[in-house]
Amino acid sequence: MALPETVHVKISSEAAAAVSITAVVAQQMPAPDLVEHILRVTGKDAARIHDILQQGVVVSGASRLRWPPIDAALDEIARALEVFPDSLPGRPFDPSRCIRAALAGGRSTIELTRDVASQKRFLHRRSFWLALMETAAGLAL
């Protein structure tokens, strides 16, 4: 069976907090967008993505996504994965190519753009972006 063009997805919050009531958002999501959410959890593993599509649920960041089970063929999933880049673990870190940074901790992620994080604060010699890129370059050994 082929991947559908769009999938009816229900999105709810997974934020850890005291008892709270949050709205569940239902929307038609393009299948490549759903696959991208699953990729964040599985990487480019067609068999794992197949299993998750059949289960109909994935937690991505602070959101839980649910949909009716999809029984797509492995070769169809593999074709859908071709548009996503492969990892290149041997590629050296190049701070000049970075345009965005995602700081993940617990169940939340903060995304920073280079433009915003490069602004220097009053009486500061370095911007947050420069300090972050220096730290990331040191970790990328």
Backbone as a chain_set.jsonl record, in Angstrom:
{"seq": "MALPETVHVKISSEAAAAVSITAVVAQQMPAPDLVEHILRVTGKDAARIHDILQQGVVVSGASRLRWPPIDAALDEIARALEVFPDSLPGRPFDPSRCIRAALAGGRSTIELTRDVASQKRFLHRRSFWLALMETAAGLAL", "coords": {"N": [[0.85, -1.184, 0.0], [0.458, 2.274, -0.677], [1.858, 5.36, 0.61], [-0.405, 7.726, 1.942], [-1.435, 10.927, 0.518], [-2.122, 12.965, 2.316], [-2.55, 12.99, 5.896], [-4.826, 12.506, 8.519], [-4.184, 14.003, 11.434], [-3.927, 14.085, 14.945], [-2.849, 16.358, 17.306], [-1.388, 16.69, 20.402], [-0.36, 18.133, 23.544], [2.658, 17.246, 25.202], [3.914, 18.305, 27.282], [5.567, 18.35, 30.364], [4.006, 18.888, 33.34], [1.954, 20.162, 36.019], [-1.346, 18.852, 36.568], [-3.084, 19.55, 33.731], [-5.195, 20.947, 31.243], [-5.138, 20.735, 27.886], [-5.73, 21.837, 24.572], [-6.592, 19.649, 21.884], [-5.325, 19.491, 18.74], [-6.578, 18.972, 15.573], [-5.62, 18.107, 12.351], [-5.103, 18.094, 8.78], [-2.291, 16.655, 7.636], [0.455, 16.801, 5.452], [1.869, 13.785, 4.182], [4.771, 13.658, 3.91], [5.534, 15.536, 5.876], [4.668, 14.312, 8.227], [6.304, 12.04, 8.163], [8.739, 13.321, 8.502], [8.545, 14.198, 11.183], [8.59, 11.698, 12.41], [11.113, 10.828, 11.65], [12.773, 12.308, 13.315], [12.777, 10.838, 15.587], [13.479, 8.219, 14.854], [15.528, 8.24, 12.913], [16.876, 7.527, 9.617], [15.47, 4.925, 9.122], [13.754, 2.685, 7.544], [12.25, 0.406, 8.303], [11.684, 0.818, 11.056], [10.221, 3.196, 10.842], [8.07, 2.251, 9.376], [6.896, 0.548, 11.306], [6.124, 2.464, 13.238], [4.328, 4.026, 11.753], [2.317, 2.115, 11.455], [1.577, 1.787, 14.138], [0.535, 4.278, 14.729], [1.172, 6.475, 16.356], [3.401, 8.929, 17.695], [5.851, 10.567, 19.668], [7.043, 13.703, 19.39], [9.315, 15.988, 20.17], [7.72, 18.272, 22.221], [5.23, 17.356, 21.664], [2.552, 15.062, 21.054], [1.725, 13.036, 18.441], [-1.004, 11.627, 16.771], [-2.599, 9.268, 14.611], [-4.717, 7.525, 12.249], [-3.854, 4.072, 11.839], [-1.34, 3.36, 9.406], [-0.578, 1.309, 6.756], [1.886, 1.135, 4.987], [3.953, 0.152, 2.245], [7.311, -1.081, 2.551], [9.136, -0.33, 0.502], [7.887, 1.919, -0.512], [8.055, 3.642, 1.663], [10.831, 3.844, 1.804], [11.302, 5.226, -0.609], [10.094, 7.648, 0.057], [11.883, 8.519, 1.971], [14.107, 9.251, 0.53], [14.248, 11.967, -0.083], [15.216, 13.193, 2.137], [18.191, 14.274, 3.796], [21.192, 12.285, 4.112], [23.116, 11.227, 6.962], [26.374, 12.475, 7.615], [28.847, 11.469, 9.184], [31.629, 11.84, 9.082], [32.066, 14.379, 8.194], [33.575, 17.494, 8.77], [32.865, 19.915, 11.365], [31.554, 23.035, 10.489], [31.322, 26.174, 11.408], [30.612, 28.441, 9.916], [28.674, 27.65, 8.151], [26.42, 27.283, 9.6], [23.122, 28.211, 10.282], [21.111, 28.12, 12.054], [20.402, 27.128, 15.399], [19.502, 24.539, 17.617], [18.606, 24.152, 20.851], [18.248, 21.616, 22.965], [16.57, 20.273, 25.733], [15.373, 18.246, 28.26], [11.977, 18.132, 27.744], [11.684, 20.216, 26.031], [12.568, 22.467, 23.372], [14.677, 25.005, 22.247], [14.879, 27.171, 19.628], [17.265, 28.956, 17.816], [18.095, 31.586, 15.636], [20.841, 32.505, 13.526], [20.993, 35.253, 12.994], [19.538, 36.495, 15.094], [20.818, 35.513, 17.431], [23.355, 36.493, 17.041], [23.483, 39.1, 17.751], [25.074, 41.49, 19.725], [25.129, 42.083, 23.199], [24.908, 44.967, 25.319], [28.011, 46.128, 26.439], [29.206, 43.654, 26.129], [31.687, 41.597, 24.772], [31.565, 39.447, 23.028], [29.126, 37.773, 21.018], [26.249, 35.727, 21.797], [25.936, 33.788, 19.852], [28.522, 33.505, 18.739], [29.93, 32.467, 20.966], [28.505, 30.077, 21.265], [29.062, 28.757, 18.81], [31.841, 28.458, 19.031], [31.941, 26.72, 21.214], [30.533, 24.52, 20.168], [32.256, 23.83, 18.066], [34.439, 22.94, 19.521], [33.351, 20.651, 20.67], [32.947, 19.014, 18.53], [34.983, 17.25, 17.916]], "CA": [[0.0, 0.0, 0.0], [1.225, 3.519, -0.788], [1.625, 6.406, 1.613], [-1.417, 8.684, 1.485], [-0.916, 12.284, 0.33], [-2.291, 13.649, 3.596], [-2.965, 12.127, 6.994], [-5.554, 13.212, 9.576], [-3.34, 13.874, 12.614], [-4.318, 14.802, 16.163], [-1.641, 16.783, 17.999], [-1.638, 17.109, 21.778], [0.842, 18.525, 24.263], [3.298, 16.282, 26.088], [4.712, 19.084, 28.222], [5.46, 17.87, 31.734], [3.552, 19.938, 34.259], [0.871, 19.71, 36.881], [-2.522, 18.485, 35.802], [-3.532, 20.66, 32.903], [-6.029, 20.571, 30.114], [-4.718, 21.439, 26.69], [-6.537, 21.511, 23.406], [-6.065, 18.719, 20.898], [-5.473, 20.076, 17.417], [-6.711, 17.981, 14.509], [-5.335, 18.741, 11.069], [-4.642, 17.276, 7.673], [-0.856, 16.887, 7.512], [1.058, 16.072, 4.334], [2.617, 12.6, 4.623], [6.194, 13.933, 4.137], [5.69, 16.236, 7.155], [4.541, 13.297, 9.279], [7.531, 11.238, 8.111], [9.806, 14.146, 9.084], [8.4, 14.102, 12.636], [9.014, 10.354, 12.818], [12.569, 10.77, 11.443], [13.435, 12.886, 14.481], [12.829, 9.787, 16.606], [14.036, 6.963, 14.358], [16.569, 8.322, 11.896], [16.428, 6.99, 8.322], [15.293, 3.482, 9.257], [12.441, 2.436, 6.948], [11.511, -0.607, 9.068], [11.155, 1.465, 12.271], [9.186, 4.142, 10.422], [6.922, 1.41, 9.02], [6.259, 0.135, 12.558], [5.48, 3.627, 13.874], [3.149, 4.36, 10.946], [1.282, 1.131, 11.783], [1.108, 2.05, 15.501], [-0.291, 5.476, 14.67], [1.492, 7.458, 17.401], [4.802, 9.259, 17.919], [6.091, 11.768, 20.465], [8.066, 14.494, 18.727], [9.484, 17.199, 20.976], [6.733, 18.387, 23.285], [3.921, 17.035, 21.096], [2.194, 13.682, 20.714], [0.96, 12.991, 17.203], [-1.756, 10.376, 16.6], [-3.274, 9.164, 13.331], [-5.164, 6.158, 11.985], [-2.717, 3.262, 11.381], [-1.023, 3.364, 7.976], [0.193, 0.124, 6.396], [2.582, 1.444, 3.74], [5.002, -0.803, 1.875], [8.662, -0.635, 2.889], [9.763, 0.359, -0.628], [7.241, 3.233, -0.591], [8.67, 4.444, 2.74], [12.21, 4.109, 1.384], [11.241, 6.303, -1.605], [9.785, 8.895, 0.764], [13.072, 8.917, 2.724], [15.159, 9.711, -0.371], [14.331, 13.44, -0.126], [15.866, 13.664, 3.362], [19.648, 14.072, 3.686], [21.85, 11.243, 4.904], [24.103, 11.762, 7.89], [27.767, 12.379, 7.184], [29.585, 11.602, 10.44], [33.006, 12.237, 8.86], [32.148, 15.776, 7.76], [33.988, 18.368, 9.883], [31.94, 20.98, 11.736], [31.892, 24.323, 9.893], [30.415, 27.166, 11.992], [30.155, 29.431, 8.933], [27.512, 27.105, 7.44], [25.283, 27.192, 10.527], [22.183, 29.336, 10.228], [20.151, 27.941, 13.132], [20.816, 26.169, 16.431], [18.408, 24.045, 18.45], [19.074, 23.753, 22.172], [17.245, 20.689, 23.475], [16.742, 19.839, 27.111], [14.097, 17.743, 28.771], [10.957, 17.999, 26.702], [11.528, 21.453, 25.271], [13.647, 22.838, 22.471], [14.723, 26.423, 21.923], [15.544, 27.366, 18.344], [17.874, 30.272, 17.654], [18.661, 31.874, 14.323], [22.14, 33.181, 13.596], [20.779, 36.704, 13.028], [19.1, 36.912, 16.432], [21.816, 35.172, 18.444], [24.608, 37.203, 16.768], [23.434, 40.463, 18.288], [25.856, 41.623, 20.959], [24.5, 42.86, 24.258], [25.673, 46.119, 25.783], [29.23, 45.84, 27.196], [29.655, 42.273, 25.893], [32.622, 41.536, 23.653], [31.16, 38.387, 22.107], [27.701, 37.458, 20.96], [25.912, 34.37, 22.221], [26.162, 32.914, 18.7], [29.951, 33.225, 18.642], [30.273, 31.56, 22.054], [27.9, 28.781, 20.953], [29.804, 28.127, 17.708], [33.14, 28.042, 19.572], [31.691, 25.537, 22.043], [30.171, 23.412, 19.275], [33.465, 23.428, 17.336], [35.242, 22.168, 20.472], [32.705, 19.353, 20.915], [32.862, 18.255, 17.285], [36.263, 16.575, 17.649]], "C": [[0.889, 1.239, 0.0], [0.925, 4.456, 0.379], [0.536, 7.341, 1.096], [-0.792, 10.07, 1.305], [-0.996, 13.079, 1.627], [-2.815, 12.665, 4.631], [-3.697, 12.994, 8.019], [-4.822, 12.955, 10.895], [-3.939, 14.689, 13.756], [-3.044, 15.089, 16.935], [-2.031, 17.269, 19.384], [-0.311, 17.387, 22.462], [1.338, 17.395, 25.145], [4.136, 17.002, 27.128], [4.473, 18.579, 29.636], [5.087, 19.034, 32.641], [2.52, 19.321, 35.194], [-0.32, 19.35, 35.995], [-3.009, 19.702, 35.03], [-4.354, 20.109, 31.757], [-5.585, 21.411, 28.931], [-5.566, 20.96, 25.526], [-5.815, 20.497, 22.53], [-6.364, 19.33, 19.539], [-5.551, 18.948, 16.406], [-6.476, 18.695, 13.185], [-4.974, 17.698, 10.019], [-3.176, 17.627, 7.462], [-0.348, 16.138, 6.29], [1.916, 14.918, 4.859], [4.112, 12.876, 4.795], [6.456, 14.675, 5.455], [5.595, 15.259, 8.324], [5.801, 12.432, 9.322], [8.692, 12.016, 8.726], [9.739, 14.133, 10.61], [8.904, 12.752, 13.142], [10.535, 10.214, 12.686], [13.333, 11.322, 12.638], [13.629, 11.842, 15.577], [13.641, 8.588, 16.118], [15.308, 7.095, 13.535], [16.025, 7.69, 10.622], [16.392, 5.463, 8.349], [13.87, 3.152, 8.792], [11.613, 1.437, 7.757], [10.912, 0.0, 10.34], [10.042, 2.455, 11.935], [7.919, 3.386, 10.04], [6.15, 0.998, 10.278], [5.51, 1.29, 13.216], [4.253, 4.06, 13.083], [2.004, 3.399, 11.237], [0.719, 1.352, 13.186], [0.217, 3.278, 15.549], [-0.013, 6.491, 15.761], [3.002, 7.662, 17.483], [4.859, 10.513, 18.786], [7.277, 12.477, 19.841], [8.191, 15.81, 19.472], [8.483, 17.197, 22.109], [5.325, 18.049, 22.796], [3.776, 15.541, 20.849], [1.316, 13.759, 19.471], [0.305, 11.627, 17.079], [-2.492, 10.413, 15.274], [-3.787, 7.742, 13.171], [-3.989, 5.341, 11.448], [-2.581, 3.258, 9.858], [-0.147, 2.147, 7.694], [0.815, 0.359, 5.028], [3.674, 0.4, 3.499], [6.371, -0.211, 2.194], [9.33, 0.118, 1.744], [9.16, 1.752, -0.826], [7.824, 4.172, 0.475], [10.1, 4.802, 2.363], [12.261, 5.214, 0.328], [10.959, 7.642, -0.948], [11.004, 9.415, 1.521], [14.188, 9.47, 1.836], [15.315, 11.222, -0.391], [15.027, 14.012, 1.108], [17.357, 13.365, 3.288], [20.131, 12.917, 4.57], [22.837, 11.9, 5.855], [25.499, 11.539, 7.315], [28.645, 12.547, 8.409], [31.034, 12.038, 10.263], [33.179, 13.692, 8.468], [32.546, 16.655, 8.938], [32.955, 19.473, 10.124], [32.436, 22.303, 11.16], [30.911, 25.369, 10.405], [29.872, 28.173, 10.976], [28.928, 28.948, 8.159], [26.268, 27.025, 8.319], [24.406, 28.437, 10.404], [21.17, 29.273, 11.37], [20.717, 26.932, 14.118], [19.587, 25.788, 17.235], [19.011, 23.546, 19.751], [17.977, 22.906, 22.79], [17.592, 20.286, 24.895], [15.406, 19.404, 27.664], [13.129, 17.542, 27.625], [10.781, 19.258, 25.879], [12.771, 21.725, 24.439], [13.539, 24.329, 22.193], [15.494, 26.553, 20.62], [16.018, 28.807, 18.234], [18.353, 30.424, 16.223], [19.973, 32.616, 14.512], [21.952, 34.693, 13.729], [20.435, 37.194, 14.43], [20.201, 36.679, 17.462], [23.149, 35.882, 18.226], [24.618, 38.627, 17.308], [24.182, 40.506, 19.618], [25.094, 42.496, 21.946], [25.44, 43.971, 24.69], [26.809, 45.662, 26.703], [29.695, 44.38, 27.098], [30.565, 42.273, 24.668], [32.204, 40.521, 22.598], [29.657, 38.216, 22.136], [27.48, 36.037, 21.468], [26.213, 33.387, 21.086], [27.634, 32.526, 18.581], [30.393, 32.249, 19.74], [29.718, 30.154, 21.793], [28.673, 28.053, 19.865], [31.191, 27.678, 18.174], [32.999, 26.776, 20.413], [31.378, 24.323, 21.163], [31.389, 22.922, 18.495], [34.375, 22.602, 18.249], [34.676, 20.796, 20.735], [32.751, 18.452, 19.703], [34.158, 17.537, 16.936], [36.074, 15.136, 17.323]], "O": [[1.956, 1.24, 0.614], [-0.111, 4.355, 1.036], [0.555, 7.712, -0.078], [0.261, 10.354, 1.876], [-0.053, 13.78, 1.994], [-3.434, 11.654, 4.3], [-3.24, 14.088, 8.35], [-4.832, 11.838, 11.412], [-4.394, 15.818, 13.569], [-2.25, 14.185, 17.192], [-2.888, 18.14, 19.533], [0.738, 16.927, 22.011], [0.549, 16.676, 25.757], [4.975, 16.387, 27.786], [3.331, 18.399, 30.06], [5.788, 20.045, 32.689], [2.257, 18.119, 35.156], [-0.267, 19.541, 34.78], [-3.306, 20.747, 35.609], [-4.216, 18.95, 31.364], [-5.646, 22.64, 28.967], [-6.05, 19.828, 25.506], [-4.587, 20.49, 22.445], [-7.512, 19.646, 19.227], [-4.692, 18.067, 16.384], [-7.054, 19.75, 12.925], [-4.592, 16.572, 10.339], [-2.852, 18.771, 7.144], [-0.677, 14.967, 6.103], [2.607, 15.064, 5.867], [4.695, 12.373, 5.755], [7.494, 14.462, 6.083], [6.348, 15.363, 9.293], [6.306, 12.127, 10.402], [9.538, 11.43, 9.402], [10.778, 14.064, 11.267], [9.563, 12.676, 14.179], [11.173, 9.56, 13.511], [14.428, 10.85, 12.942], [14.541, 11.955, 16.396], [14.407, 8.005, 16.885], [16.094, 6.149, 13.467], [14.843, 7.353, 10.552], [17.185, 4.799, 7.681], [12.907, 3.316, 9.542], [10.399, 1.604, 7.883], [9.758, -0.274, 10.668], [9.043, 2.544, 12.65], [6.814, 3.832, 10.347], [4.923, 1.082, 10.321], [4.39, 1.114, 13.696], [3.238, 4.425, 13.676], [0.844, 3.811, 11.265], [-0.471, 1.136, 13.416], [-0.746, 3.323, 16.315], [-0.886, 7.302, 16.07], [3.78, 6.716, 17.36], [4.024, 11.408, 18.657], [8.377, 11.929, 19.77], [7.293, 16.65, 19.419], [8.401, 16.235, 22.873], [4.34, 18.414, 23.437], [4.73, 14.851, 20.488], [0.299, 14.454, 19.452], [0.954, 10.596, 17.256], [-2.961, 11.471, 14.853], [-3.34, 6.843, 13.882], [-3.194, 5.867, 10.669], [-3.568, 3.167, 9.127], [0.901, 1.973, 8.316], [0.328, -0.159, 4.023], [4.239, -0.157, 4.441], [6.569, 1.001, 2.119], [10.022, 1.108, 1.984], [9.857, 2.667, -1.265], [8.054, 5.352, 0.212], [10.536, 5.934, 2.576], [13.162, 6.053, 0.359], [11.521, 8.662, -1.348], [11.148, 10.625, 1.697], [15.12, 10.096, 2.341], [16.401, 11.721, -0.686], [15.388, 15.189, 1.123], [17.753, 12.319, 2.775], [19.557, 12.623, 5.619], [23.335, 12.994, 5.59], [25.762, 10.552, 6.628], [29.144, 13.643, 8.662], [31.626, 12.561, 11.207], [34.302, 14.193, 8.411], [31.926, 16.577, 9.998], [32.264, 19.906, 9.202], [33.604, 22.653, 11.323], [29.789, 25.457, 9.907], [28.777, 28.703, 11.165], [28.215, 29.76, 7.57], [25.179, 26.729, 7.827], [24.897, 29.566, 10.422], [20.457, 30.243, 11.629], [21.422, 26.0, 13.733], [18.729, 26.629, 17.502], [19.83, 22.626, 19.753], [16.9, 23.411, 23.106], [18.745, 19.999, 25.218], [14.414, 20.124, 27.546], [13.437, 16.857, 26.651], [9.828, 19.363, 25.107], [13.871, 21.275, 24.76], [12.453, 24.85, 21.937], [16.633, 26.097, 20.519], [15.277, 29.748, 18.519], [18.947, 29.505, 15.658], [20.189, 33.272, 15.531], [22.668, 35.342, 14.491], [20.98, 38.195, 14.894], [20.483, 37.557, 18.278], [23.995, 35.882, 19.12], [25.66, 39.283, 17.315], [23.96, 39.684, 20.508], [24.498, 43.509, 21.578], [26.644, 43.903, 24.442], [26.582, 44.896, 27.639], [30.501, 43.935, 27.914], [30.242, 42.881, 23.648], [32.459, 40.714, 21.41], [29.002, 38.479, 23.144], [28.419, 35.245, 21.554], [26.691, 32.28, 21.333], [27.957, 31.36, 18.351], [31.145, 31.312, 19.471], [30.388, 29.159, 22.07], [28.916, 26.852, 19.982], [31.667, 26.623, 17.754], [33.831, 25.872, 20.335], [31.901, 23.232, 21.391], [31.538, 21.719, 18.284], [35.016, 21.659, 17.786], [35.43, 19.86, 20.999], [32.606, 17.237, 19.835], [34.402, 17.246, 15.765], [37.049, 14.427, 17.074]]}, "num_chains": 1, "name": "protein.A"}
